[in-house]
Coordinates of C-alpha atoms and ligand atoms in Angstrom, one line a residue:
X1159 CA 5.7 -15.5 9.7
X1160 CA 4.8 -12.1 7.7
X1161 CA 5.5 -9.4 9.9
X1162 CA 2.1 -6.8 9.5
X1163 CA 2.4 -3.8 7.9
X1164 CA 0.2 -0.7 8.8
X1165 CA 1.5 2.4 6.2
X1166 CA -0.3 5.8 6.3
X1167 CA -1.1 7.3 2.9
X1168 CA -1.8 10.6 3.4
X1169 CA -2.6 11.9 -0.3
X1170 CA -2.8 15.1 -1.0
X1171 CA -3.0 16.4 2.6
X1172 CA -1.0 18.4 5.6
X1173 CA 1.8 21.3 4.5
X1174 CA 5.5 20.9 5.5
X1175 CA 5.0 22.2 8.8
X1176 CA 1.9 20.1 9.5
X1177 CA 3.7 16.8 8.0
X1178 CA 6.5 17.1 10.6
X1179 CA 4.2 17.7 13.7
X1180 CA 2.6 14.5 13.0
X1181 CA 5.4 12.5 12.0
X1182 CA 6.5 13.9 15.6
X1183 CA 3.7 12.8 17.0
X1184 CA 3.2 9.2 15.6
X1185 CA 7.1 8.9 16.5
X1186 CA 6.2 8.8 20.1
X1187 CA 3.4 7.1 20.0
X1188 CA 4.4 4.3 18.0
X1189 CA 8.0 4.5 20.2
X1190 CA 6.8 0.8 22.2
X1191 CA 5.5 -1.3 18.6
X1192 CA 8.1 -4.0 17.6
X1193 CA 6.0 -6.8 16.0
X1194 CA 4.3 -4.5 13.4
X1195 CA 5.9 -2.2 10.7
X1196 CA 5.3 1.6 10.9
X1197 CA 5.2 3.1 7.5
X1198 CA 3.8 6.8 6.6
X1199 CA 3.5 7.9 2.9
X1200 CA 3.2 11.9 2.6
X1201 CA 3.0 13.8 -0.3
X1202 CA 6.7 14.4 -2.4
X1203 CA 7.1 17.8 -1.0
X1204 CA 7.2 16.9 2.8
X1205 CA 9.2 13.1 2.3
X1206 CA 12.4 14.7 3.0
X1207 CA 11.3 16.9 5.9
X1208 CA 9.1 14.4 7.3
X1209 CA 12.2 11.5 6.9
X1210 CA 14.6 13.9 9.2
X1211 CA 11.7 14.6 11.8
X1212 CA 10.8 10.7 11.9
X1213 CA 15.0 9.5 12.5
X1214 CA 15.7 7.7 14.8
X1215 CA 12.1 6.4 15.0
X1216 CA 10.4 3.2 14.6
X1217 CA 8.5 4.8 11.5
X1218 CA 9.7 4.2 7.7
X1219 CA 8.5 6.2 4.8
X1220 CA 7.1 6.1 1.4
X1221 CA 6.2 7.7 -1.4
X1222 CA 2.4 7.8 -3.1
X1223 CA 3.7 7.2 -6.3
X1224 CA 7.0 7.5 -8.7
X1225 CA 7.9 7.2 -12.8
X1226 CA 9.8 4.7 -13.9
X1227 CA 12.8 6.3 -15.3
X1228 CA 15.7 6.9 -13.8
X1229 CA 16.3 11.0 -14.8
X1230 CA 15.1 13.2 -17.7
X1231 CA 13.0 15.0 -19.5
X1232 CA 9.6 14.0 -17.4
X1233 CA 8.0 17.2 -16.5
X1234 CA 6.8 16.8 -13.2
X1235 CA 7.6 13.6 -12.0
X1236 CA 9.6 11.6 -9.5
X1237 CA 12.0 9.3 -10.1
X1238 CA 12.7 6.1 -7.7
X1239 CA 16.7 6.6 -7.8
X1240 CA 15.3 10.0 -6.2
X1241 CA 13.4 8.3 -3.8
X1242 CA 15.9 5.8 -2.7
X1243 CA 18.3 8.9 -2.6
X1244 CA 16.0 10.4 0.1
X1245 CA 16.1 7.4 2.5
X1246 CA 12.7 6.0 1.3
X1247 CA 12.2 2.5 1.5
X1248 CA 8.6 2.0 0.5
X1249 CA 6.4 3.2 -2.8
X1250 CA 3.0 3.1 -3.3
X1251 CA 2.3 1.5 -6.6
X1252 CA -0.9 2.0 -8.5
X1253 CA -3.2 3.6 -5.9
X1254 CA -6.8 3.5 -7.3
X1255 CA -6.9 7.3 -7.4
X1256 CA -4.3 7.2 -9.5
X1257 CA -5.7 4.5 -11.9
X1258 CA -9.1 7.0 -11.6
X1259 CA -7.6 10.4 -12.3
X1260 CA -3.8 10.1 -13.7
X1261 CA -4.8 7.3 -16.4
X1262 CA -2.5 4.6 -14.5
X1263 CA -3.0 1.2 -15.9
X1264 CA -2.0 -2.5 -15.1
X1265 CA 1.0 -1.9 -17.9
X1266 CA 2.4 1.2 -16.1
X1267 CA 2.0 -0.3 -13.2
X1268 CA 4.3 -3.0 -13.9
X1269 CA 6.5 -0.7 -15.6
X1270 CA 6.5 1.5 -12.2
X1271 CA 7.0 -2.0 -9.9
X1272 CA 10.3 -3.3 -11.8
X1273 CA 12.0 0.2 -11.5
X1274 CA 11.2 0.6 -8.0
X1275 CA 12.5 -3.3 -7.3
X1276 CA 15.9 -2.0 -9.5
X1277 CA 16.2 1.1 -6.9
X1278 CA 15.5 -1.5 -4.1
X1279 CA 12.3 0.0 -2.9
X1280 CA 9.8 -1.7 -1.9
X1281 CA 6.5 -1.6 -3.8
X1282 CA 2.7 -1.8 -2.0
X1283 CA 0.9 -2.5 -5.3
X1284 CA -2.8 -1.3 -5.5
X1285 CA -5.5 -3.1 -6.7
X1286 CA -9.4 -3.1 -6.3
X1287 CA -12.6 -3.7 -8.0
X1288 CA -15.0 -1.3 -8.5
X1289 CA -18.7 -1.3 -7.0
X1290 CA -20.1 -1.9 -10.9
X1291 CA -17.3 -5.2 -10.8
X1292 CA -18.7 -6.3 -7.3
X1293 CA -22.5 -5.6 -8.7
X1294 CA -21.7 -7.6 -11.6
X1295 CA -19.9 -10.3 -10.1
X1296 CA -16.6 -9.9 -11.8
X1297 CA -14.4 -8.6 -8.7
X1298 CA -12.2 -11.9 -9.3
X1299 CA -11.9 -11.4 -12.9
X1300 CA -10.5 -7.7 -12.4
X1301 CA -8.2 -8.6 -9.7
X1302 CA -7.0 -11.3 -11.2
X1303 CA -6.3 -9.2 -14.5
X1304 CA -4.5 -6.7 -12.0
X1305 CA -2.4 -8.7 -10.7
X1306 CA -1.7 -11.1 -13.5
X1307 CA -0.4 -7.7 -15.7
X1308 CA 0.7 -5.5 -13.0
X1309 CA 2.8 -8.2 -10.7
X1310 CA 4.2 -10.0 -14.1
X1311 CA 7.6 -10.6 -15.1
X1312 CA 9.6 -10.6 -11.9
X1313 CA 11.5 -13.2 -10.4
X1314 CA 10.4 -15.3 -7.3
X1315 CA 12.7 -13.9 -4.5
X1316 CA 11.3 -10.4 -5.8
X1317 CA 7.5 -11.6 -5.8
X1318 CA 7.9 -12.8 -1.7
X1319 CA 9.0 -8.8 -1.2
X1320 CA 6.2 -7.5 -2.4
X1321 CA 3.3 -6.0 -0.5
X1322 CA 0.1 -5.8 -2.2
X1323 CA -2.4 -3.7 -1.1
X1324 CA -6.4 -4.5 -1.7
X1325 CA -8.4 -1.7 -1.6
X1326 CA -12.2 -1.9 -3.1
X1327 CA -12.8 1.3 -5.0
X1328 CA -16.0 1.8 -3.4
X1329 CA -14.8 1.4 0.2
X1330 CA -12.2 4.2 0.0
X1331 CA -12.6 7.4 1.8
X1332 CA -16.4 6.5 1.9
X1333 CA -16.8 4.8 5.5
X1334 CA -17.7 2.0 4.1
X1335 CA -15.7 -0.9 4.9
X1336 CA -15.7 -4.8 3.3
X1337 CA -16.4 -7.3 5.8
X1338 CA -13.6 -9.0 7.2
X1339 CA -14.7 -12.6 5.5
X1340 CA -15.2 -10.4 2.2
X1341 CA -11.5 -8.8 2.2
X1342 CA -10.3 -12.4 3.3
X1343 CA -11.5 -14.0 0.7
X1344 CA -9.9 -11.5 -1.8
X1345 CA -7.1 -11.4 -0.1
X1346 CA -7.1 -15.3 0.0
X1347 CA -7.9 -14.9 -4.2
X1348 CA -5.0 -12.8 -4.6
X1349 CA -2.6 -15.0 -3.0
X1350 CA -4.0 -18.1 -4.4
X1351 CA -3.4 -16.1 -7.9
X1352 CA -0.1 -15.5 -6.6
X1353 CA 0.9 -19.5 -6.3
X1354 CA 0.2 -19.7 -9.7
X1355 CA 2.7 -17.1 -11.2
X1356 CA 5.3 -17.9 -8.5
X1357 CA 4.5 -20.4 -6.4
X1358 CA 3.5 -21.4 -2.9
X1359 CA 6.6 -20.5 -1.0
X1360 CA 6.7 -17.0 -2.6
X1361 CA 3.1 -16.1 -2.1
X1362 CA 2.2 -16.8 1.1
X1363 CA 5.5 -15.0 2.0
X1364 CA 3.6 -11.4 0.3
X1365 CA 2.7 -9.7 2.7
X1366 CA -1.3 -8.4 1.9
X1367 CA -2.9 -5.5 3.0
X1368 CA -6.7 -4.2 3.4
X1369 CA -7.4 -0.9 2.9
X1370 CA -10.4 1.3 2.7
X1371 CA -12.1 3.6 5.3
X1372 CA -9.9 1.3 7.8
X1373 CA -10.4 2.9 11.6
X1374 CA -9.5 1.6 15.0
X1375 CA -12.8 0.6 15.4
X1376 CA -12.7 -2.2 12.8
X1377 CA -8.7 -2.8 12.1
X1378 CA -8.8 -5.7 14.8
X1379 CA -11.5 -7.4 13.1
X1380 CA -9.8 -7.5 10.1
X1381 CA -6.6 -8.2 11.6
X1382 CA -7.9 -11.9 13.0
X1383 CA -8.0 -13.0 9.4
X1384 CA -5.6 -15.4 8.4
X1385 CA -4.2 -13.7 5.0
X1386 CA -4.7 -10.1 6.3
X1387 CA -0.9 -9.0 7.1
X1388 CA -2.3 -5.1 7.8
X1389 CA -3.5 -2.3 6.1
X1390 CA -3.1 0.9 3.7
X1391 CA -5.0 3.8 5.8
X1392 CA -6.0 7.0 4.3
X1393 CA -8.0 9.6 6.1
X1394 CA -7.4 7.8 9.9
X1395 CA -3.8 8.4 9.2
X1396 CA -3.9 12.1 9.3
X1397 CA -4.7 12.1 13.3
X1398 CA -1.6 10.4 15.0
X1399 CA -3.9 9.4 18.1
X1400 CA -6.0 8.0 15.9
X1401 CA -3.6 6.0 13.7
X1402 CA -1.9 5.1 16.4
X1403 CA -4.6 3.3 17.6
X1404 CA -4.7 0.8 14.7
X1405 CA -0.7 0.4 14.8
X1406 CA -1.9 -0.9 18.2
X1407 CA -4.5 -2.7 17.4
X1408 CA -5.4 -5.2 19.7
X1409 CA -5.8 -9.2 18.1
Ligands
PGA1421 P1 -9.3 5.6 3.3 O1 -8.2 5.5 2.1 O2 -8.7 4.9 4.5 O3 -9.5 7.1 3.5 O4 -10.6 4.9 2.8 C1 -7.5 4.3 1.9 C2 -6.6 4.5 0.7 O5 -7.0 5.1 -0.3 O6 -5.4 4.0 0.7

C-alpha cells in the first residue's frame, strides 16, 4: 500500500510572518488526517520558521529546490546537508519552473536527486510535457527521456523512496487540469518506465503524484485512480481552508 502524499509548494509566495500563520493554520486543520501524508514546501527563507511553528504537527516540510554540493563557494544556493540540518525531510526536485527559468535539466536533476538521497531527504522529482509535446504527440517520449536521465543510476531500495511528481507544463497555475484518465495513464507510463530501470517491486512501491491547477473540486476525481498516490499543489496551497480540503479529500 503507498500511503498518499498531498505536499504544498508554495513558490515564491507568503513572507515569514505570513508562512507561520498558515502553517498554524493547516496544523489544526490537518490535526485528525492519519492515512495521508501532510507535506508543505515554502520558500528557503521561512523553512526554519515555518518547521518550529508546524512541531508537533502532523505536517512535514520541504524545500522547492537545493544544489548538489555539500558546502562552498555557490553563491546563492542551498545545500541538502543544510536542509537535512533544518529538520526537512522532503525536496522538490526539478520543478518545471525551474527547468523553464533557472536552466535545470534532466543531468542536474540527477545530480540534485543523488545528493539529496546521500543527505537522506527525500526527493519529489518533477516532470512534465509541454503543450507543443502533447500537440505533437510526443508527451511519452519526453517523459520517458525525463525519467530515464533524471531517476538514473540509483539503487532499487532508493528508487521505491522516491516520489515523482507529474505535472503538465500547460496545466500549471493555469486552471486547467488533465483528465483524471489522462494523468492516469501518464502516471501508469511513468511507472511502467519505472519497471524497466528497477523493476516491478520497486516501481509500484513510488509513490506518484498529479499536480497542476489541482483544487478540492477535482482532487477526489483524481484520487480514484489506481496509480495516483496524491498530488503537488501550488496556488490552492496558499489558503489553509482550502488546502485543507484536498488533504481531506473524500474517495
Ligand atoms: P498549481 O501549481 O497547482 O498552481 O497549478 C502546481 C505546481 O507547480 O506544483
Amino acid at each position: 500500500m503507498r500511503k498518499p502524499i498531498m505536499a504544498g509548494n508554495w513558490k515564491m509566495n507568503k513572507t515569514v510572518e505570513e508562512a507561520i500563520l498558515l502553517v498554524s493554520e493547516l496544523g489544526m486543520l490537518a490535526d485528525e488526517v492519519t492515512d495521508t501524508e501532510v507535506v508543505v514546501c515554502p520558500p528557503f527563507i521561512a523553512l526554519d520558521a515555518v518547521i518550529e511553528a508546524g512541531a508537533g504537527s502532523k505536517i512535514s516540510f520541504g524545500a522547492q529546490n537545493m544544489y548538489w554540493e555539500e558546502e562552498g563557494a555557490f553563491t546563492g544556493e542551498v545545500s541538502p546537508a543544510m536542509l537535512q540540518d533544518m529538520g526537512c525531510s522532503y525536496v522538490i526536485i526539478g520543478h518545471s519552473e525551474r527547468r523553464e527559468y533557472f536552466g535545470e535539466t534532466d543531468e542536474s536533476v540527477s545530480k540534485k536527486l543523488r545528493a539529496a538521497l546521500r543527505f537522506d531527504l527525500i526527493p519529489i522529482v518533477c516532470v512534465g510535457e509541454k503543450l507543443e509535446d502533447r500537440e505533437k504527440g510526443t508527451t511519452e517520449e519526453v517523459i520517458r527521456k525525463q525519467v530515464e536521465t533524471g531517476l538514473s543510476g540509483l539503487d532499487k531500495e532508493q528508487a521505491a523512496g522516491l516520489v515523482v511528481a507529474y505535472e503538465p507544463v500547460w496545466a500549471i497555475g493555469t486552471g486547467k487540469t488533465a483528465s483524471d484518465e489522462d494523468a492516469q495513464k501518464v502516471i501508469q507510463f511513468i511507472r511502467q518506465v519505472l519497471t524497466g530501470m528497477y523493476g516491478k517491486d520497486a516501481a509500484d512501491r513510488v509513490r506518484i503524484l498529479y499536480g497542476g491547477s489541482v483544487k478540492p473540486e477535482n482532487i477526489s476525481g483524481l484520487m480514484q485512480q489506481p496509480d495516483i498516490d496524491g498530488a503537488l499543489v501550488g496556488g490552492a496551497s496558499l489558503d489553509a481552508k482550502v488546502f485543507a480540503s484536498i488533504v481531506n479529500f473524500q474517495k
